[in-house]
Short mmCIF file of C-alpha atoms in Angstrom, two decimals:
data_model
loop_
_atom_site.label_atom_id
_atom_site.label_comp_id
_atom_site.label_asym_id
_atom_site.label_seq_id
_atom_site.Cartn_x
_atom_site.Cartn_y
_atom_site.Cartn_z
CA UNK L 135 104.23 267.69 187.33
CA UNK L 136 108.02 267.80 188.39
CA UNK L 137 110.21 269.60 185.83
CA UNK L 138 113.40 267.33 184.74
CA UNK L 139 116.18 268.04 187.04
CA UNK L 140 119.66 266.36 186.98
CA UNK L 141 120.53 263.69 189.45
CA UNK L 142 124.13 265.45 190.13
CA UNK L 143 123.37 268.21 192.52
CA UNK L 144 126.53 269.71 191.60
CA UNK L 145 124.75 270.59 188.02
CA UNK L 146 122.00 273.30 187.07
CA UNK L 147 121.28 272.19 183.95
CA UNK L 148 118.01 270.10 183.98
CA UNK L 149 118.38 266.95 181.75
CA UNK L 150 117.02 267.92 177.92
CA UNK L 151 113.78 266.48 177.02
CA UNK L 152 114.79 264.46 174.76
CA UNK L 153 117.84 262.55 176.18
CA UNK L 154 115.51 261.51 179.03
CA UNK L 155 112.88 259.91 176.62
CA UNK L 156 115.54 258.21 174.93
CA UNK L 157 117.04 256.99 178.01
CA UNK L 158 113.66 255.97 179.36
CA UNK L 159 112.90 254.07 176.21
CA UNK L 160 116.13 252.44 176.52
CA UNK L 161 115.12 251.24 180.48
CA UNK L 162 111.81 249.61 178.37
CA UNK L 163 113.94 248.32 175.66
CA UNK L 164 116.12 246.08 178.19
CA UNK L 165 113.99 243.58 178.99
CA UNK L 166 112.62 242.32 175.03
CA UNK L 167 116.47 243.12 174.09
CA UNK L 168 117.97 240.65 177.13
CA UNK L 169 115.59 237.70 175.91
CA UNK L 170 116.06 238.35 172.61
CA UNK L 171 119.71 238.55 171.77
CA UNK L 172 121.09 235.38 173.53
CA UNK L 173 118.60 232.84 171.22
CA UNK L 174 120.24 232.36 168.11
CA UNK L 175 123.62 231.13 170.90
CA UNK L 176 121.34 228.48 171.80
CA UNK L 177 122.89 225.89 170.62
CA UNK L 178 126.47 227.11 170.89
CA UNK L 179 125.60 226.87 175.02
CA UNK L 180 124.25 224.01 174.91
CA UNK L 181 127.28 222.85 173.31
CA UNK L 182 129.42 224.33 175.85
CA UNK L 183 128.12 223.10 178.50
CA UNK L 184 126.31 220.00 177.84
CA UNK L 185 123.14 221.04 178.50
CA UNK L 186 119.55 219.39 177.60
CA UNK L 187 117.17 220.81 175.30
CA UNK L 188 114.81 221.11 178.88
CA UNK L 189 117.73 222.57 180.45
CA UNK L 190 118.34 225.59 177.40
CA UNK L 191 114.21 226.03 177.80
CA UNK L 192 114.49 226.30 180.83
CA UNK L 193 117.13 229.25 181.43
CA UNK L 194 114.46 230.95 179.35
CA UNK L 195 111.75 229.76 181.25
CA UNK L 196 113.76 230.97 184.85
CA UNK L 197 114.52 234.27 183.12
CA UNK L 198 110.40 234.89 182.07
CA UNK L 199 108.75 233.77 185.56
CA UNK L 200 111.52 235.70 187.31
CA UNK L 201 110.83 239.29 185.60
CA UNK L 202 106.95 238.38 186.30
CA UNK L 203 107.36 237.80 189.63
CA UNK L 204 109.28 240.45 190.89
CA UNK L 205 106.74 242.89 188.56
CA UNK L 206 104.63 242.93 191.38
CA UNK L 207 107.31 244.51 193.74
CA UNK L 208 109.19 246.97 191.15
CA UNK L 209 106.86 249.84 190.99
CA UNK L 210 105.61 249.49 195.14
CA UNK L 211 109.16 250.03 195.68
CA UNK L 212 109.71 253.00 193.88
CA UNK L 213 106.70 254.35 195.47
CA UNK L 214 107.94 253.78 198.88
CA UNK L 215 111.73 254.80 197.83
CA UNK L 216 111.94 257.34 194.74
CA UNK L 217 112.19 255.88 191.05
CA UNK L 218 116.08 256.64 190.86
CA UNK L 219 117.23 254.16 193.56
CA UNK L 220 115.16 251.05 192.29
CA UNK L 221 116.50 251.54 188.72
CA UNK L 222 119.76 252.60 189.77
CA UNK L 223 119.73 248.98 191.56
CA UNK L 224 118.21 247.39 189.02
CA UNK L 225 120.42 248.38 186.46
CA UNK L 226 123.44 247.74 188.58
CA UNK L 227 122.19 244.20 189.25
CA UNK L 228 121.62 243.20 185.76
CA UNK L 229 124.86 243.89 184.79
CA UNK L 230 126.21 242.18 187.64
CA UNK L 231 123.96 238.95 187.00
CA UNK L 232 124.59 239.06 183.04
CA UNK L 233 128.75 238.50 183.39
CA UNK L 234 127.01 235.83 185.95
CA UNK L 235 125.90 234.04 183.01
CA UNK L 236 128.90 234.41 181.23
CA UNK L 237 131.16 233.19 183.59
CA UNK L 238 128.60 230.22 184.49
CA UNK L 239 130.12 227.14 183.70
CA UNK L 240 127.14 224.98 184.09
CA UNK L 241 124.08 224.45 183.22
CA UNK L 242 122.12 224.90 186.67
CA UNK L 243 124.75 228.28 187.20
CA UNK L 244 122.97 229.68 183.91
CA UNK L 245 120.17 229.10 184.85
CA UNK L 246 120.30 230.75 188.47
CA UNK L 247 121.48 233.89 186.51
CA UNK L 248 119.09 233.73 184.16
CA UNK L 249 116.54 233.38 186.93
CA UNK L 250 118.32 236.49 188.72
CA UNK L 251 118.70 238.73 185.33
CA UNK L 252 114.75 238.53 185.10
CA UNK L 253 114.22 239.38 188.77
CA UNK L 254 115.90 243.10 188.01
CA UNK L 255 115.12 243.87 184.45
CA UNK L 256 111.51 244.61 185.21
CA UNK L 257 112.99 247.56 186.95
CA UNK L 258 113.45 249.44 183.71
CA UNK L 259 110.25 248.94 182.02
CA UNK L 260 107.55 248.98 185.02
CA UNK L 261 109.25 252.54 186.79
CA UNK L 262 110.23 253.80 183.79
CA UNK L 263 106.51 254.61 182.97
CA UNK L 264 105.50 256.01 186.47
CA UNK L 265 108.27 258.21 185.56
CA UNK L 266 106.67 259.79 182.21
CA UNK L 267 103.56 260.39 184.00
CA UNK L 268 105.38 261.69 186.92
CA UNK L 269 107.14 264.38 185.13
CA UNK L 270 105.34 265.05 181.93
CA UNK L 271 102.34 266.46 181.54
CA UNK L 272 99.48 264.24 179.51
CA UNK L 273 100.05 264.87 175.93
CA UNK L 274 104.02 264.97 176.04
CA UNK L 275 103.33 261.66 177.96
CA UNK L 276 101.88 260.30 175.52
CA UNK L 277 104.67 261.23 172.93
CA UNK L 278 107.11 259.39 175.50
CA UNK L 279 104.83 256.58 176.04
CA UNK L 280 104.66 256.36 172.15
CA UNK L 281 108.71 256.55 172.02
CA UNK L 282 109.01 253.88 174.27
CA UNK L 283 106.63 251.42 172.52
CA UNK L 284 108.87 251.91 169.44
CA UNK L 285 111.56 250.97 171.08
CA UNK L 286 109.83 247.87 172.48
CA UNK L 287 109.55 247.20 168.80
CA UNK L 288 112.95 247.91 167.73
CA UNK L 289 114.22 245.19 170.48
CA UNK L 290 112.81 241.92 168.99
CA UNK L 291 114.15 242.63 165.37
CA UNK L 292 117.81 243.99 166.42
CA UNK L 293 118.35 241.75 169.34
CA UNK L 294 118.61 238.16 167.27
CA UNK L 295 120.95 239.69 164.45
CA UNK L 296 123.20 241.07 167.17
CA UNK L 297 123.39 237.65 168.94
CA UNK L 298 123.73 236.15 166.00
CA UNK L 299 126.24 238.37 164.69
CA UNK L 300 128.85 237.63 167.96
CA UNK L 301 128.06 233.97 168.06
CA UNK L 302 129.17 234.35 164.48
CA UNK L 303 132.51 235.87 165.18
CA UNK L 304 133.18 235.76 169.05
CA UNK L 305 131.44 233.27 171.37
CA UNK L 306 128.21 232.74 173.26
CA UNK L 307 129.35 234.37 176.54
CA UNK L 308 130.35 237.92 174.71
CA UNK L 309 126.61 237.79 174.60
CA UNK L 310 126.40 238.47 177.65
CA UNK L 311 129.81 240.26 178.43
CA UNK L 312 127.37 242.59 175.80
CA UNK L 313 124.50 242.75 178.30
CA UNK L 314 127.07 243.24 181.20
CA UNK L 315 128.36 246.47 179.48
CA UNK L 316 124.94 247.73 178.40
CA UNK L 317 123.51 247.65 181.87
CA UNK L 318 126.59 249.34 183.20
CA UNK L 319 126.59 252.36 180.25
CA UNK L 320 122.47 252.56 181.53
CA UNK L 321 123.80 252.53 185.29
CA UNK L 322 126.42 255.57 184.29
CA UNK L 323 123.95 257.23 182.45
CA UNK L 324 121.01 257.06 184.74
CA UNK L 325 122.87 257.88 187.34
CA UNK L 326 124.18 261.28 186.11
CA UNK L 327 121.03 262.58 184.34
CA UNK L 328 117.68 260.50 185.81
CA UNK L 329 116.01 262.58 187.76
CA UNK L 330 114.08 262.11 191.06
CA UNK L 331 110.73 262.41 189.72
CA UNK L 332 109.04 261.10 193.24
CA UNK L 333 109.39 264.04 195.83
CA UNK L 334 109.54 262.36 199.68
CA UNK L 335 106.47 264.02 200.62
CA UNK L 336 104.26 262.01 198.30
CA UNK L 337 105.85 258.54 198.85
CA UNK L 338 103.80 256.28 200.41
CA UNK L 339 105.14 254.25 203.71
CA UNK L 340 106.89 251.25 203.47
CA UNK L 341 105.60 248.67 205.46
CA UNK L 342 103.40 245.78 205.16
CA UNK L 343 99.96 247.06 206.01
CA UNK L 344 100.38 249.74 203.60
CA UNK L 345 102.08 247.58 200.51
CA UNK L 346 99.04 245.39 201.08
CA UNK L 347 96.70 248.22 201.29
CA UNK L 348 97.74 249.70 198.01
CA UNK L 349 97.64 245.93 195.72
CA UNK L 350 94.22 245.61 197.39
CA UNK L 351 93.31 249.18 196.40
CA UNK L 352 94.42 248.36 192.85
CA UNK L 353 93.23 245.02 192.66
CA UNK L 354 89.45 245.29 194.08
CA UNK L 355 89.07 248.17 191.21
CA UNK L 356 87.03 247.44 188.01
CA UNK L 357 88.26 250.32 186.47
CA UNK L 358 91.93 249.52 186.93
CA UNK L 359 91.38 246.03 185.39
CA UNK L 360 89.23 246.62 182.92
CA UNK L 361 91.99 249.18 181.49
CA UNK L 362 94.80 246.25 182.32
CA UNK L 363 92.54 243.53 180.26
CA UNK L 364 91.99 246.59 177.51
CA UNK L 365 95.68 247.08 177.21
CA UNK L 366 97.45 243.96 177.90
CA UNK L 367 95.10 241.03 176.26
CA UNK L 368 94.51 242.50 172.82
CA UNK L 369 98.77 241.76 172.20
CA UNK L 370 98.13 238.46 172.86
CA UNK L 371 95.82 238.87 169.28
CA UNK L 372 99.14 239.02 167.58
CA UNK L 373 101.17 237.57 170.26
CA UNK L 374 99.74 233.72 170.02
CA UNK L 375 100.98 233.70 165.87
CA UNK L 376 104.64 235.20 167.38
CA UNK L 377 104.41 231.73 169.91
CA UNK L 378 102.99 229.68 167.21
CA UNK L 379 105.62 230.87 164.09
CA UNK L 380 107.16 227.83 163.51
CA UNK L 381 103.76 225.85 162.82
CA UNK L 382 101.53 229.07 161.64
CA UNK L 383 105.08 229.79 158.80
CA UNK L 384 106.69 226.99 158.66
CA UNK L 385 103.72 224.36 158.27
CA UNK L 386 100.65 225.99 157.63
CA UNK L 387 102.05 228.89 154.97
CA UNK L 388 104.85 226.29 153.52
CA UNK L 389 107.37 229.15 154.41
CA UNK L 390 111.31 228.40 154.90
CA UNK L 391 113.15 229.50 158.13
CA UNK L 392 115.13 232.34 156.21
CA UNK L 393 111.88 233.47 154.93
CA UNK L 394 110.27 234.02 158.95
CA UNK L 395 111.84 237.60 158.62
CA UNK L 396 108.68 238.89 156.51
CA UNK L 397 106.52 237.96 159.26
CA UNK L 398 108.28 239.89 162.21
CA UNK L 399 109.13 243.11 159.67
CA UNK L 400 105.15 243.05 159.50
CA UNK L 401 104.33 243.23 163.30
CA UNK L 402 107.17 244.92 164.36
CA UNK L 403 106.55 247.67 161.52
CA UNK L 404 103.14 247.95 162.74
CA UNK L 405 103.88 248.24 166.29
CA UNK L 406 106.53 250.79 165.75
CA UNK L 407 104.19 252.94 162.85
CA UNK L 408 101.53 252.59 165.29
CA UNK L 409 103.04 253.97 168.27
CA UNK L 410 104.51 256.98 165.76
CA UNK L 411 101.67 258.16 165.16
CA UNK L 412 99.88 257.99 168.34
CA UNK L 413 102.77 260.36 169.43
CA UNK L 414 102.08 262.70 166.97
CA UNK L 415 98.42 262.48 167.65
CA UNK L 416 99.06 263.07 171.38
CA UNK L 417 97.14 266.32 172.45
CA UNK L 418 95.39 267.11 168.93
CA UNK L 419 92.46 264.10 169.60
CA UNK L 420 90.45 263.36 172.94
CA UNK L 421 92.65 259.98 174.40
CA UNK L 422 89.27 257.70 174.59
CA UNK L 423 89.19 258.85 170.40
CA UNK L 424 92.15 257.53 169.94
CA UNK L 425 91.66 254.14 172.00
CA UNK L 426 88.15 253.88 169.89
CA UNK L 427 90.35 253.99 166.49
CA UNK L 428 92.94 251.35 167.87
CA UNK L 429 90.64 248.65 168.81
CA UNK L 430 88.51 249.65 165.28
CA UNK L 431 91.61 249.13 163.61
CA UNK L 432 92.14 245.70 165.40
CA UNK L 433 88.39 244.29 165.36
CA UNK L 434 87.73 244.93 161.74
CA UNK L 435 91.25 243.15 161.04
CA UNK L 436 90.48 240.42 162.87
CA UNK L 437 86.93 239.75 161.20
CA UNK L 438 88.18 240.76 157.80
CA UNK L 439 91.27 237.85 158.65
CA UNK L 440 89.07 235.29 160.03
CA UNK L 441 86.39 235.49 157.28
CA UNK L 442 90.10 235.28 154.92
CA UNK L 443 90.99 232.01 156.75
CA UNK L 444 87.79 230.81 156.29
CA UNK L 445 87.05 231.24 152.60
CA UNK L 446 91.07 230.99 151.27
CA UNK L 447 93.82 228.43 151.66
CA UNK L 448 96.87 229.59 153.78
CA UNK L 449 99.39 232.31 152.02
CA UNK L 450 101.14 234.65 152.95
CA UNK L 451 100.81 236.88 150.40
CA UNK L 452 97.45 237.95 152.72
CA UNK L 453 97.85 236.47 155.77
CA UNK L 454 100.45 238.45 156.86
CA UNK L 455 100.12 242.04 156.47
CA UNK L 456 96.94 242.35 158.53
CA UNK L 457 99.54 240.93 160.86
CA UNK L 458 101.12 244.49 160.89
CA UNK L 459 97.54 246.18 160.72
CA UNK L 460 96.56 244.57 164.15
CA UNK L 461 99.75 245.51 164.86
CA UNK L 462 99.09 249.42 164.24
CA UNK L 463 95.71 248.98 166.47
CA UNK L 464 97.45 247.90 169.04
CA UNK L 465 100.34 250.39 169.06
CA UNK L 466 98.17 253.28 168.62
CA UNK L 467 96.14 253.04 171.40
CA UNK L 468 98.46 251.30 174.60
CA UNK L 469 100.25 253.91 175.31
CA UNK L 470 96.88 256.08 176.39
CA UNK L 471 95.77 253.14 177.87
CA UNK L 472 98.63 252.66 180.01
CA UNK L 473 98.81 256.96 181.20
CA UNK L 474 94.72 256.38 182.48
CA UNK L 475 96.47 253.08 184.18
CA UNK L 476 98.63 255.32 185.83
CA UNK L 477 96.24 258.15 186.74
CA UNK L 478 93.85 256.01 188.52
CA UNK L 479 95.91 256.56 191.42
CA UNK L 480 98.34 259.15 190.90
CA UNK L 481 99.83 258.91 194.72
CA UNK L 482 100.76 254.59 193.35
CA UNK L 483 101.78 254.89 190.06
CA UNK L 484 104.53 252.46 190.41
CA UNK L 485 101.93 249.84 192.10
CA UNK L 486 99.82 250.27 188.82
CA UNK L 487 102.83 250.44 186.71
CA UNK L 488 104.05 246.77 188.57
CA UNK L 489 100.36 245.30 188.36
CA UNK L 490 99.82 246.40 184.50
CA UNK L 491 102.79 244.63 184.07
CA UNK L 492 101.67 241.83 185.84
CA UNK L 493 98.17 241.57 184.27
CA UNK L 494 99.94 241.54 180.90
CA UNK L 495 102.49 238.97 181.46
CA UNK L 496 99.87 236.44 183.55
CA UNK L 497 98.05 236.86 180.14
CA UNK L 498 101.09 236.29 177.65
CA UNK L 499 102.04 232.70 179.97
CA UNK L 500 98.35 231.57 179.27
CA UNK L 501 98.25 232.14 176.29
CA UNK L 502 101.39 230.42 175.53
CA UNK L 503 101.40 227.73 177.88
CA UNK L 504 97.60 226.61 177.46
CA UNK L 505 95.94 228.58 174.31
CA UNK L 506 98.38 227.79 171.37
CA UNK L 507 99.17 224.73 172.04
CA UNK L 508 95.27 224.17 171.41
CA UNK L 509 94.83 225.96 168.41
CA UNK L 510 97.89 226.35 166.45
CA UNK L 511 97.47 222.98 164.57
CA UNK L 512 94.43 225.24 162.30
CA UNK L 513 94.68 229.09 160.96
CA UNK L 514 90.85 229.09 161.22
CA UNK L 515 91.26 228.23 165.33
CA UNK L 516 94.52 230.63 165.35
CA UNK L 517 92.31 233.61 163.86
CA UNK L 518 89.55 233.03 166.29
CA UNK L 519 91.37 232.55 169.09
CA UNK L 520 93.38 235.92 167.77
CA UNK L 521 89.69 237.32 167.83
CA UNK L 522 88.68 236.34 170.87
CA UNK L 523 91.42 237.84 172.95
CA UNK L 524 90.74 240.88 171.40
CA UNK L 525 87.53 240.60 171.65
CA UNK L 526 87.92 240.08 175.70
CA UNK L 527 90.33 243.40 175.46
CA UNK L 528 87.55 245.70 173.47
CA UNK L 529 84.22 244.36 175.61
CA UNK L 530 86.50 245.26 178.88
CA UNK L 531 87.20 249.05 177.37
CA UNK L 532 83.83 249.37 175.98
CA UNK L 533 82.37 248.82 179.65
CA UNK L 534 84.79 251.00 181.16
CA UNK L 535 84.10 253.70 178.45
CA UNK L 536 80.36 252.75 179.18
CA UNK L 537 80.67 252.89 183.24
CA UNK L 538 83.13 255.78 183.76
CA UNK L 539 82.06 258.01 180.54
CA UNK L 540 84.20 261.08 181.69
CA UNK L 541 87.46 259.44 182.48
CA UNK L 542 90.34 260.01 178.75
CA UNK L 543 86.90 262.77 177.35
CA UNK L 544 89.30 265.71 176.75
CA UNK L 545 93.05 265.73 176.11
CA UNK L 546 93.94 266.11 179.32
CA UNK L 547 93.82 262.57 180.24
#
């Protein structure tokens, strides 16, 4: 482990513990909070600037497939170059690329910026988590990890009522004149007190062979994707009603738009209980314990929901707080998940950080572009496609658990 040290050599104070898990969280909060926050301007922009329904999907759609793509390159950067200089450049890019989009005065321009803003905020979230496990070691990563999956929470429920809130009172572009500041104050910030957690010695060479060498190394191993398919595919169990929201509230539960609110405080509270408490369990229970109790939490939930769906007619008054119980499952057990991601291969965490990442998100566009579509028209499909993802996510961990018996045994990861 590297101890915390400030990035401004001319200081001897390391950085406290606790300002750099906030300011970590913060780098995995960027990316939920920069899709989030310009949605309820949607149709103030396309107002403004005359632009299609396809066009306003679409500057979503630019920003989403340009954070996945460059996923794959984030974290094999920072292994070739430190963790500071990516973010650093990340951070500095977003901000440049949100007062893009505020100054864009058409359609296509918002969308290029859009398509740019996704490309750097990846930055944040994928090296932000090679950096816990760089410099903590297992059990006060796994209080980070937790604090970071609460913010991840926090994002989707603040982000809308801010947007909303200076579409209200300002216009659509101080929106992103917000973003622009934000990922300047990160910029400041992580430039005075980030540390270097990557020493040059153990970077690995940048070139080619070697970049190719590593996503090979990463990609050809069961273990690392059976722990990607264990971590990122059970979210989709909850994530396919968050895609489906208008038709699984607003048709199928006979619930108004003002009235949607219940249904994120549920999943959102879940997430962010969930990932408390796996914090404060960090260190007191074996990790593969604690994974066991997640994915309990979420199969029993899902067959106690389906067999709901099956026998009752649509409410909510019980169809959505196992919402939030899922929820919980989830949250309790990613963030240990994600640490034995990352010490697979100590010497590329970033790689595995990037790839994780990439598994995840490759998973969240199928299930929105292909799985909902299919099955949101019926609760009874919605709950058993909810299952089966989840399903696909404990079968993968109970083989790994199975196959490499040893690997999250004791508490030290």
């Amino acid at each position: 482990m590297n101890p915390p040290r400030p990035a401004d050599p001319a200081s001897t104070q390391p950085t406290p513990q606790w300002i750099l898990a906030v300011m970590l969280a913060l780098l995995g909060m960027l990316g939920p909070f920069s899709i989030d926050t310009y949605l309820p301007a949607f149709d103030g922009i396309a107002a403004s600037l005359n632009a299609s329904p396809l066009q306003m999907q679409q500057t979503l759609s630019a920003y989403l497939f340009g954070f996945a793509f460059m996923n794959l390159f984030h974290g094999a950067l920072s292994d070739s170059f430190g963790r500071r200089p990516v973010v650093l450049w990340g951070l500095a890019t977003f901000a440049l690329t949100s007062a893009g989009c505020a100054l864009a005065q058409t359609p296509e321009q918002l969308i290029l910026f859009r398509a740019l803003q996704g490309c750097t905020t990846g930055a944040g979230i994928v090296v932000s988590r090679a950096v816990v496990r760089d410099l903590f070691p297992p059990a006060q990563a796994q209080r980070v990890m937790s604090q970071i999956t609460i913010y991840f929470g926090i994002a989707p429920a603040v982000a809308p009522m801010i947007g909303g809130i200076f579409i209200a009172y300002a216009s659509w572009q101080s929106i992103f004149w917000l973003l622009t500041v934000i990922g300047a104050l990160l910029w400041a910030y992580n430039w005075r007190l980030l540390p270097e957690s990557l020493p040059p010695e153990k970077r690995q060479a940048f070139d080619v062979r070697n970049l190719m060498r590593g996503y090979w190394q990463l990609c050809s191993s069961p273990r690392f994707l059976l722990l990607a398919a264990a971590s990122g595919v059970p979210f989709n169990g909850m994530f396919i009603y968050i895609l489906s929201a208008p038709t699984f509230l607003g048709t199928h539960m006979h619930m108004q738009p003002t009235q949607f609110f219940w249904f994120f405080i549920c999943t959102i509270g879940g997430i962010m209980l969930g990932a408390w408490v796996s914090g404060r369990l960090a260190g007191k229970i074996p990790p593969k314990r604690q994974v066991r109790h997640g994915f309990l939490i979420m199969f029993l939930t899902s067959c106690i929901y389906l067999v709901m769906n099956l026998v009752l007619p649509p409410h909510p008054a019980w169809a959505l707080l196992p919402m939030g119980i899922y929820s919980f499952g989830w949250a309790l057990m990613t963030p240990v998940v994600t640490l034995l991601v990352l010490d697979l291969h100590p010497e590329r965490r970033g790689l595995a950080s990037s790839l994780q990442a990439v598994v995840t998100s490759v998973a969240n566009g199928l299930v929105a572009g292909v799985l909902a579509p299919l099955v949101m028209h019926s609760t009874v499909a919605l709950a058993i496609a909810s299952m089966g993802l989840m399903m696909t996510g404990l079968l993968s961990w109970i083989y790994f658990h199975h196959r490499w018996p040893d690997i999250g045994r004791n508490n030290a990861v």
